[in-house]
Amino acid sequence: MTQRATETQLMFNRCREVRSRTSFARSTRFATFGVEPARRPTSLSYSTPAAHNVSTVVTSLQLELSHTLKKRPRIETSRTISFYPSTRNKFFHSYSSNMAQRPPLTFENFTSRRHVLEKLFDCSLTPTAAAEQLANATVAEEESLNDGLEITWACVLVAAREKPEMQEKLVELLQAMVTLPAPKGEKADVWQELPGLGMEFNHEWNALEIAQDGKKRQDGIDAFVHINQFAAKLFEADSRRFDYSMFALWTMRDALESTVSHRNQDTGPLDAFLPAAAAWIDLAGKSLRQCKDDFPPDRGANPGKGGPLWEGKHGFCHERWSLWQKRFDELASDSQLSQSLRETARKADEQMRKLS
């Protein structure tokens, strides 16, 4: 069992809202509860070692993954926002056996949301107007608020992945959504917390599949880098509301806390994780430098644990920052890496030095 799969399993086992653990569909690639077997099946693609089925395990997981760890208060509404095993992924399961993988923006269930985003992108709608229309579609078009939120957040993140040049507009859109009034009939301000958005980020982050070579490999790398760029932009814009520091920590750990010669299938492909880590430094370096988020193992999981090169605090600290900067410096001159990766590492090293 891989490290991150173990962390996810233990953390979600502590969620009080977990219900049926045997009735949900199983991934064709991973064992029950989405925990990867001890030995990965032979495959022409690489998949991130986190649990692909985590969303089918957790019921009533309304808050983002990192927010859950920090024990933020849950949201009470008249219609419970709860991702039941029987309904979660019902819109996407037919698209891929990888339960985390989301369909392209042309997916039929995205149609009304996509039209709103297209108007936002061509400036036909302001971020506020687009937020209002997207919220209306979320509430009105599906059987439950649950379903509406799932499709809306998935659509937004797929757009961020496919159209990275529009990410700033998507950041403005989400910032506008948090100012909207609660949907009619709800007991709490649903939009203020954007429940489930962090979980969709978790899906996107875990959906990484890297082919052995060719265009599909580069497409997989680009998708992973783009979703990390979007998370970093949101974190930099409002680190309290969009508290996605854990994704940054995981990305840094996989990219920088193992030597090239000691990397294995658990750490992920360096040509995906190194540019993703560099993107966090480029887009949210100042916020990460000041971040003191801690994820101690006594919370039932160990998400902040370091890689082989780090045995210190299970979270952010100046010493860990220094290790990351040192590793970028070392990778910048590593002859085993391509010129492009070395240049990416060099620029990240320079940025970290300026922030230190």
Short mmCIF file of C-alpha atoms in Angstrom, two decimals:
data_model
loop_
_atom_site.label_atom_id
_atom_site.label_comp_id
_atom_site.label_asym_id
_atom_site.label_seq_id
_atom_site.Cartn_x
_atom_site.Cartn_y
_atom_site.Cartn_z
CA MET A 1 0.00 0.00 0.00
CA THR A 2 1.47 3.36 -0.97
CA GLN A 3 2.07 6.16 1.48
CA ARG A 4 -0.58 8.57 0.21
CA ALA A 5 -3.17 5.84 -0.21
CA THR A 6 -2.56 4.87 3.41
CA GLU A 7 -2.89 8.49 4.53
CA THR A 8 -6.14 8.94 2.66
CA GLN A 9 -7.53 5.67 4.01
CA LEU A 10 -6.75 6.50 7.65
CA MET A 11 -7.97 10.07 7.39
CA PHE A 12 -11.29 9.18 5.84
CA ASN A 13 -11.79 6.32 8.28
CA ARG A 14 -11.93 8.98 10.97
CA CYS A 15 -14.73 10.88 9.27
CA ARG A 16 -17.84 10.40 11.38
CA GLU A 17 -20.06 10.62 8.34
CA VAL A 18 -18.78 7.48 6.62
CA ARG A 19 -21.63 5.09 5.94
CA SER A 20 -21.76 1.98 3.80
CA ARG A 21 -18.27 0.76 2.97
CA THR A 22 -19.21 -2.25 0.93
CA SER A 23 -21.99 -1.25 -1.43
CA PHE A 24 -20.16 1.14 -3.69
CA ALA A 25 -18.66 0.31 -7.05
CA ARG A 26 -15.01 -0.65 -7.05
CA SER A 27 -12.41 0.75 -9.37
CA THR A 28 -11.05 -1.71 -11.89
CA ARG A 29 -7.57 -0.64 -10.97
CA PHE A 30 -7.68 -0.35 -7.21
CA ALA A 31 -8.92 -2.41 -4.30
CA THR A 32 -11.85 -1.69 -1.96
CA PHE A 33 -11.98 1.88 -0.57
CA GLY A 34 -9.76 2.99 -3.43
CA VAL A 35 -6.61 1.84 -1.66
CA GLU A 36 -3.99 0.74 -4.08
CA PRO A 37 -2.73 -2.84 -3.75
CA ALA A 38 0.82 -3.42 -2.57
CA ARG A 39 1.90 -4.02 -6.15
CA ARG A 40 0.68 -1.81 -8.95
CA PRO A 41 -0.67 -3.72 -11.95
CA THR A 42 1.37 -3.47 -15.10
CA SER A 43 0.06 -0.51 -17.06
CA LEU A 44 1.06 1.80 -19.88
CA SER A 45 0.14 4.77 -17.76
CA TYR A 46 1.11 6.16 -14.41
CA SER A 47 -1.63 7.00 -11.96
CA THR A 48 -1.11 9.03 -8.83
CA PRO A 49 -0.90 6.79 -5.78
CA ALA A 50 -3.70 8.52 -3.94
CA ALA A 51 -7.02 6.75 -3.69
CA HIS A 52 -9.04 6.98 -6.89
CA ASN A 53 -12.21 5.93 -5.12
CA VAL A 54 -12.00 8.20 -2.08
CA SER A 55 -15.16 10.05 -3.03
CA THR A 56 -17.18 6.85 -2.96
CA VAL A 57 -16.08 6.16 0.59
CA VAL A 58 -17.07 9.37 2.26
CA THR A 59 -20.62 10.46 3.01
CA SER A 60 -21.40 14.06 3.98
CA LEU A 61 -17.86 15.21 3.24
CA GLN A 62 -18.86 18.81 2.72
CA LEU A 63 -15.56 20.50 3.32
CA GLU A 64 -12.34 20.40 1.42
CA LEU A 65 -9.76 17.77 2.25
CA SER A 66 -7.46 20.23 3.95
CA HIS A 67 -10.37 21.85 5.77
CA THR A 68 -11.45 18.48 7.11
CA LEU A 69 -8.04 17.97 8.63
CA LYS A 70 -8.28 21.34 10.32
CA LYS A 71 -11.69 20.41 11.72
CA ARG A 72 -13.49 23.37 10.23
CA PRO A 73 -17.20 23.49 11.14
CA ARG A 74 -19.52 21.64 8.81
CA ILE A 75 -22.27 23.44 6.94
CA GLU A 76 -25.87 22.71 7.83
CA THR A 77 -28.43 23.26 5.09
CA SER A 78 -32.02 22.23 4.59
CA ARG A 79 -30.80 19.84 1.92
CA THR A 80 -27.76 18.08 3.29
CA ILE A 81 -24.80 18.44 0.98
CA SER A 82 -23.62 14.86 1.25
CA PHE A 83 -21.85 12.84 -1.36
CA TYR A 84 -23.55 9.49 -0.93
CA PRO A 85 -21.83 6.38 -2.27
CA SER A 86 -24.93 5.56 -4.32
CA THR A 87 -24.91 8.87 -6.20
CA ARG A 88 -21.35 10.14 -6.15
CA ASN A 89 -19.74 9.90 -9.60
CA LYS A 90 -22.99 8.85 -11.27
CA PHE A 91 -22.39 11.52 -13.89
CA PHE A 92 -18.81 10.48 -14.63
CA HIS A 93 -18.55 6.74 -13.99
CA SER A 94 -19.48 5.86 -17.57
CA TYR A 95 -16.71 8.09 -18.88
CA SER A 96 -13.77 6.29 -17.27
CA SER A 97 -12.98 3.39 -14.95
CA ASN A 98 -10.63 5.81 -13.21
CA MET A 99 -13.14 7.18 -10.69
CA ALA A 100 -11.17 10.40 -10.31
CA GLN A 101 -10.89 11.20 -14.00
CA ARG A 102 -13.25 13.85 -15.30
CA PRO A 103 -14.56 14.13 -18.88
CA PRO A 104 -13.69 16.99 -21.26
CA LEU A 105 -15.50 20.30 -21.25
CA THR A 106 -17.69 19.11 -24.13
CA PHE A 107 -19.33 16.54 -21.81
CA GLU A 108 -23.13 16.69 -22.14
CA ASN A 109 -23.80 17.33 -18.44
CA PHE A 110 -21.57 20.41 -18.60
CA THR A 111 -23.55 22.10 -21.38
CA SER A 112 -25.35 24.87 -19.47
CA ARG A 113 -22.31 25.58 -17.28
CA ARG A 114 -20.02 25.57 -20.30
CA HIS A 115 -22.15 28.19 -22.02
CA VAL A 116 -21.85 30.44 -18.97
CA LEU A 117 -18.08 29.98 -18.90
CA GLU A 118 -17.78 30.70 -22.62
CA LYS A 119 -19.57 34.02 -22.09
CA LEU A 120 -17.26 34.76 -19.19
CA PHE A 121 -14.21 33.99 -21.32
CA ASP A 122 -15.29 36.24 -24.21
CA CYS A 123 -16.24 39.02 -21.76
CA SER A 124 -19.96 38.83 -22.58
CA LEU A 125 -20.52 38.32 -18.86
CA THR A 126 -18.79 39.89 -15.89
CA PRO A 127 -17.52 37.52 -13.19
CA THR A 128 -20.44 38.53 -10.96
CA ALA A 129 -23.05 37.93 -13.66
CA ALA A 130 -21.44 34.62 -14.58
CA ALA A 131 -21.39 33.61 -10.92
CA GLU A 132 -25.12 34.30 -10.62
CA GLN A 133 -25.96 32.28 -13.73
CA LEU A 134 -23.72 29.41 -12.68
CA ALA A 135 -25.29 29.37 -9.23
CA ASN A 136 -28.79 29.31 -10.75
CA ALA A 137 -27.87 26.36 -12.96
CA THR A 138 -26.37 24.57 -9.98
CA VAL A 139 -29.53 24.88 -7.92
CA ALA A 140 -32.18 24.45 -10.62
CA GLU A 141 -31.01 21.84 -13.09
CA GLU A 142 -30.22 18.75 -11.04
CA GLU A 143 -32.19 16.50 -8.71
CA SER A 144 -30.32 17.76 -5.67
CA LEU A 145 -27.96 20.51 -4.63
CA ASN A 146 -25.41 17.75 -4.20
CA ASP A 147 -25.58 16.82 -7.85
CA GLY A 148 -25.56 20.43 -8.98
CA LEU A 149 -22.47 21.28 -6.98
CA GLU A 150 -20.59 18.23 -8.21
CA ILE A 151 -21.21 19.05 -11.87
CA THR A 152 -20.49 22.76 -11.42
CA TRP A 153 -17.16 22.29 -9.66
CA ALA A 154 -16.10 19.56 -12.06
CA CYS A 155 -16.92 21.82 -15.00
CA VAL A 156 -14.94 24.73 -13.55
CA LEU A 157 -11.88 22.58 -12.87
CA VAL A 158 -12.01 20.90 -16.27
CA ALA A 159 -12.12 24.37 -17.81
CA ALA A 160 -9.09 25.38 -15.74
CA ARG A 161 -7.30 22.26 -16.93
CA GLU A 162 -8.19 22.65 -20.62
CA LYS A 163 -7.99 26.45 -20.86
CA PRO A 164 -5.18 27.59 -18.54
CA GLU A 165 -5.14 31.00 -20.23
CA MET A 166 -8.59 31.61 -18.68
CA GLN A 167 -7.66 30.67 -15.13
CA GLU A 168 -7.58 34.27 -13.90
CA LYS A 169 -11.20 34.70 -15.03
CA LEU A 170 -12.12 31.48 -13.22
CA VAL A 171 -10.47 32.78 -10.05
CA GLU A 172 -12.57 35.95 -10.35
CA LEU A 173 -15.65 33.80 -10.94
CA LEU A 174 -15.16 31.79 -7.74
CA GLN A 175 -14.37 34.93 -5.77
CA ALA A 176 -17.66 36.37 -7.02
CA MET A 177 -19.58 33.21 -6.12
CA VAL A 178 -18.65 33.44 -2.44
CA THR A 179 -20.47 36.78 -2.26
CA LEU A 180 -23.79 35.41 -3.54
CA PRO A 181 -26.74 35.00 -1.18
CA ALA A 182 -27.76 31.53 -0.08
CA PRO A 183 -30.07 29.59 -2.42
CA LYS A 184 -33.74 29.90 -1.51
CA GLY A 185 -34.67 27.42 1.19
CA GLU A 186 -31.14 26.86 2.48
CA LYS A 187 -30.32 27.42 6.14
CA ALA A 188 -26.74 28.44 5.56
CA ASP A 189 -24.75 30.48 3.08
CA VAL A 190 -23.75 27.65 0.79
CA TRP A 191 -21.77 29.79 -1.61
CA GLN A 192 -19.62 31.31 1.10
CA GLU A 193 -17.97 27.94 1.72
CA LEU A 194 -18.15 26.50 -1.84
CA PRO A 195 -18.68 23.00 -0.39
CA GLY A 196 -17.22 20.15 -2.37
CA LEU A 197 -14.85 22.29 -4.46
CA GLY A 198 -11.81 20.99 -2.59
CA MET A 199 -13.01 17.44 -3.13
CA GLU A 200 -13.17 18.05 -6.87
CA PHE A 201 -9.61 19.38 -6.70
CA ASN A 202 -8.71 16.12 -5.00
CA HIS A 203 -10.28 14.21 -7.90
CA GLU A 204 -8.34 16.22 -10.47
CA TRP A 205 -5.08 15.93 -8.56
CA ASN A 206 -5.49 12.17 -8.21
CA ALA A 207 -6.55 11.63 -11.82
CA LEU A 208 -3.04 12.04 -13.20
CA GLU A 209 -2.33 9.45 -15.87
CA ILE A 210 0.96 9.64 -17.71
CA ALA A 211 1.49 7.52 -20.81
CA GLN A 212 4.90 6.08 -21.54
CA ASP A 213 5.61 8.46 -24.40
CA GLY A 214 4.15 10.55 -27.17
CA LYS A 215 1.51 13.26 -27.16
CA LYS A 216 -0.64 11.50 -24.55
CA ARG A 217 2.24 11.70 -22.10
CA GLN A 218 2.66 15.43 -22.61
CA ASP A 219 -1.11 15.93 -22.42
CA GLY A 220 -1.17 14.19 -19.03
CA ILE A 221 1.72 16.28 -17.76
CA ASP A 222 0.10 19.50 -18.98
CA ALA A 223 -3.20 18.63 -17.30
CA PHE A 224 -1.50 17.98 -13.96
CA VAL A 225 0.54 21.18 -14.14
CA HIS A 226 -2.54 23.21 -15.11
CA ILE A 227 -4.66 22.00 -12.19
CA ASN A 228 -1.81 22.79 -9.79
CA GLN A 229 -1.47 26.24 -11.35
CA PHE A 230 -5.16 26.89 -10.74
CA ALA A 231 -4.99 25.69 -7.14
CA ALA A 232 -1.95 27.91 -6.59
CA LYS A 233 -3.70 30.97 -8.04
CA LEU A 234 -6.71 30.45 -5.79
CA PHE A 235 -4.47 29.90 -2.77
CA GLU A 236 -2.54 33.08 -3.51
CA ALA A 237 -5.77 35.04 -4.04
CA ASP A 238 -7.32 33.95 -0.73
CA SER A 239 -5.40 31.35 1.26
CA ARG A 240 -8.05 31.23 3.98
CA ARG A 241 -10.99 30.44 1.76
CA PHE A 242 -9.07 28.40 -0.83
CA ASP A 243 -6.86 26.57 1.61
CA TYR A 244 -5.20 24.11 -0.72
CA SER A 245 -1.79 24.09 0.93
CA MET A 246 -1.94 20.30 1.27
CA PHE A 247 -1.87 19.90 -2.50
CA ALA A 248 1.20 22.12 -2.58
CA LEU A 249 2.83 20.04 0.14
CA TRP A 250 2.14 16.76 -1.66
CA THR A 251 3.45 18.17 -4.93
CA MET A 252 6.63 19.49 -3.31
CA ARG A 253 7.18 16.20 -1.51
CA ASP A 254 6.86 14.10 -4.65
CA ALA A 255 9.01 16.47 -6.69
CA LEU A 256 11.74 17.40 -4.25
CA GLU A 257 12.01 15.09 -1.26
CA SER A 258 13.47 12.12 -3.13
CA THR A 259 16.66 11.99 -5.17
CA VAL A 260 16.36 11.17 -8.86
CA SER A 261 18.11 7.83 -8.35
CA HIS A 262 15.74 6.84 -5.51
CA ARG A 263 12.48 7.79 -7.17
CA ASN A 264 9.88 5.05 -7.59
CA GLN A 265 6.25 4.58 -8.64
CA ASP A 266 5.05 6.08 -5.35
CA THR A 267 6.63 9.48 -6.00
CA GLY A 268 5.34 10.00 -9.50
CA PRO A 269 7.01 11.11 -12.74
CA LEU A 270 9.42 13.95 -12.18
CA ASP A 271 8.64 15.57 -15.52
CA ALA A 272 5.10 16.15 -14.20
CA PHE A 273 5.78 16.92 -10.55
CA LEU A 274 8.80 19.20 -11.00
CA PRO A 275 7.01 21.77 -13.21
CA ALA A 276 3.94 21.50 -10.96
CA ALA A 277 6.08 22.25 -7.90
CA ALA A 278 7.73 25.13 -9.75
CA ALA A 279 4.28 26.49 -10.60
CA TRP A 280 3.40 26.65 -6.90
CA ILE A 281 6.55 28.67 -6.25
CA ASP A 282 5.93 30.95 -9.22
CA LEU A 283 2.26 31.63 -8.49
CA ALA A 284 1.97 31.29 -4.71
CA GLY A 285 5.53 31.38 -3.44
CA LYS A 286 4.97 34.32 -1.11
CA SER A 287 1.98 32.67 0.57
CA LEU A 288 3.75 29.31 0.83
CA ARG A 289 6.80 30.99 2.36
CA GLN A 290 4.57 32.38 5.11
CA CYS A 291 2.47 29.24 5.47
CA LYS A 292 2.69 27.44 8.81
CA ASP A 293 0.06 24.76 8.20
CA ASP A 294 0.84 21.62 10.14
CA PHE A 295 -0.60 18.14 9.58
CA PRO A 296 0.55 16.05 12.55
CA PRO A 297 0.16 12.26 12.39
CA ASP A 298 -1.95 12.16 15.55
CA ARG A 299 -4.96 13.26 13.49
CA GLY A 300 -5.42 9.72 12.23
CA ALA A 301 -3.45 10.14 9.02
CA ASN A 302 -0.05 11.39 8.04
CA PRO A 303 -0.56 13.67 5.04
CA GLY A 304 2.31 15.98 5.97
CA LYS A 305 4.95 13.29 6.25
CA GLY A 306 8.11 13.96 4.30
CA GLY A 307 9.84 12.01 1.60
CA PRO A 308 13.16 10.21 2.14
CA LEU A 309 15.06 13.50 2.39
CA TRP A 310 12.82 15.06 5.05
CA GLU A 311 12.29 13.82 8.61
CA GLY A 312 11.21 17.06 10.25
CA LYS A 313 7.89 18.77 10.85
CA HIS A 314 4.86 17.24 9.13
CA GLY A 315 3.84 20.47 7.49
CA PHE A 316 5.29 23.78 6.38
CA CYS A 317 8.31 25.37 8.04
CA HIS A 318 11.36 27.41 7.10
CA GLU A 319 13.63 24.37 7.27
CA ARG A 320 11.50 22.43 4.80
CA TRP A 321 11.37 25.46 2.54
CA SER A 322 15.17 25.52 2.62
CA LEU A 323 15.32 21.85 1.63
CA TRP A 324 13.04 22.51 -1.34
CA GLN A 325 15.18 25.41 -2.45
CA LYS A 326 18.32 23.28 -2.15
CA ARG A 327 16.73 20.49 -4.15
CA PHE A 328 15.69 22.88 -6.94
CA ASP A 329 19.30 24.07 -7.03
CA GLU A 330 20.60 20.49 -7.27
CA LEU A 331 18.11 19.51 -9.95
CA ALA A 332 19.07 22.57 -11.99
CA SER A 333 22.46 20.97 -12.63
CA ASP A 334 21.43 17.30 -12.72
CA SER A 335 22.62 15.78 -15.99
CA GLN A 336 19.96 13.05 -15.76
CA LEU A 337 17.26 15.65 -16.43
CA SER A 338 16.31 17.29 -19.70
CA GLN A 339 17.42 20.83 -20.40
CA SER A 340 13.83 21.98 -20.02
CA LEU A 341 13.46 20.46 -16.54
CA ARG A 342 16.83 21.84 -15.44
CA GLU A 343 15.77 25.32 -16.56
CA THR A 344 12.46 24.97 -14.71
CA ALA A 345 14.35 24.00 -11.55
CA ARG A 346 16.80 26.89 -11.98
CA LYS A 347 14.03 29.49 -12.22
CA ALA A 348 12.25 28.06 -9.18
CA ASP A 349 15.50 28.13 -7.22
CA GLU A 350 16.00 31.79 -8.09
CA GLN A 351 12.46 32.67 -7.05
CA MET A 352 12.83 30.88 -3.72
CA ARG A 353 16.10 32.67 -3.01
CA LYS A 354 14.39 36.01 -3.57
CA LEU A 355 11.60 35.04 -1.16
CA SER A 356 13.91 33.70 1.55
#
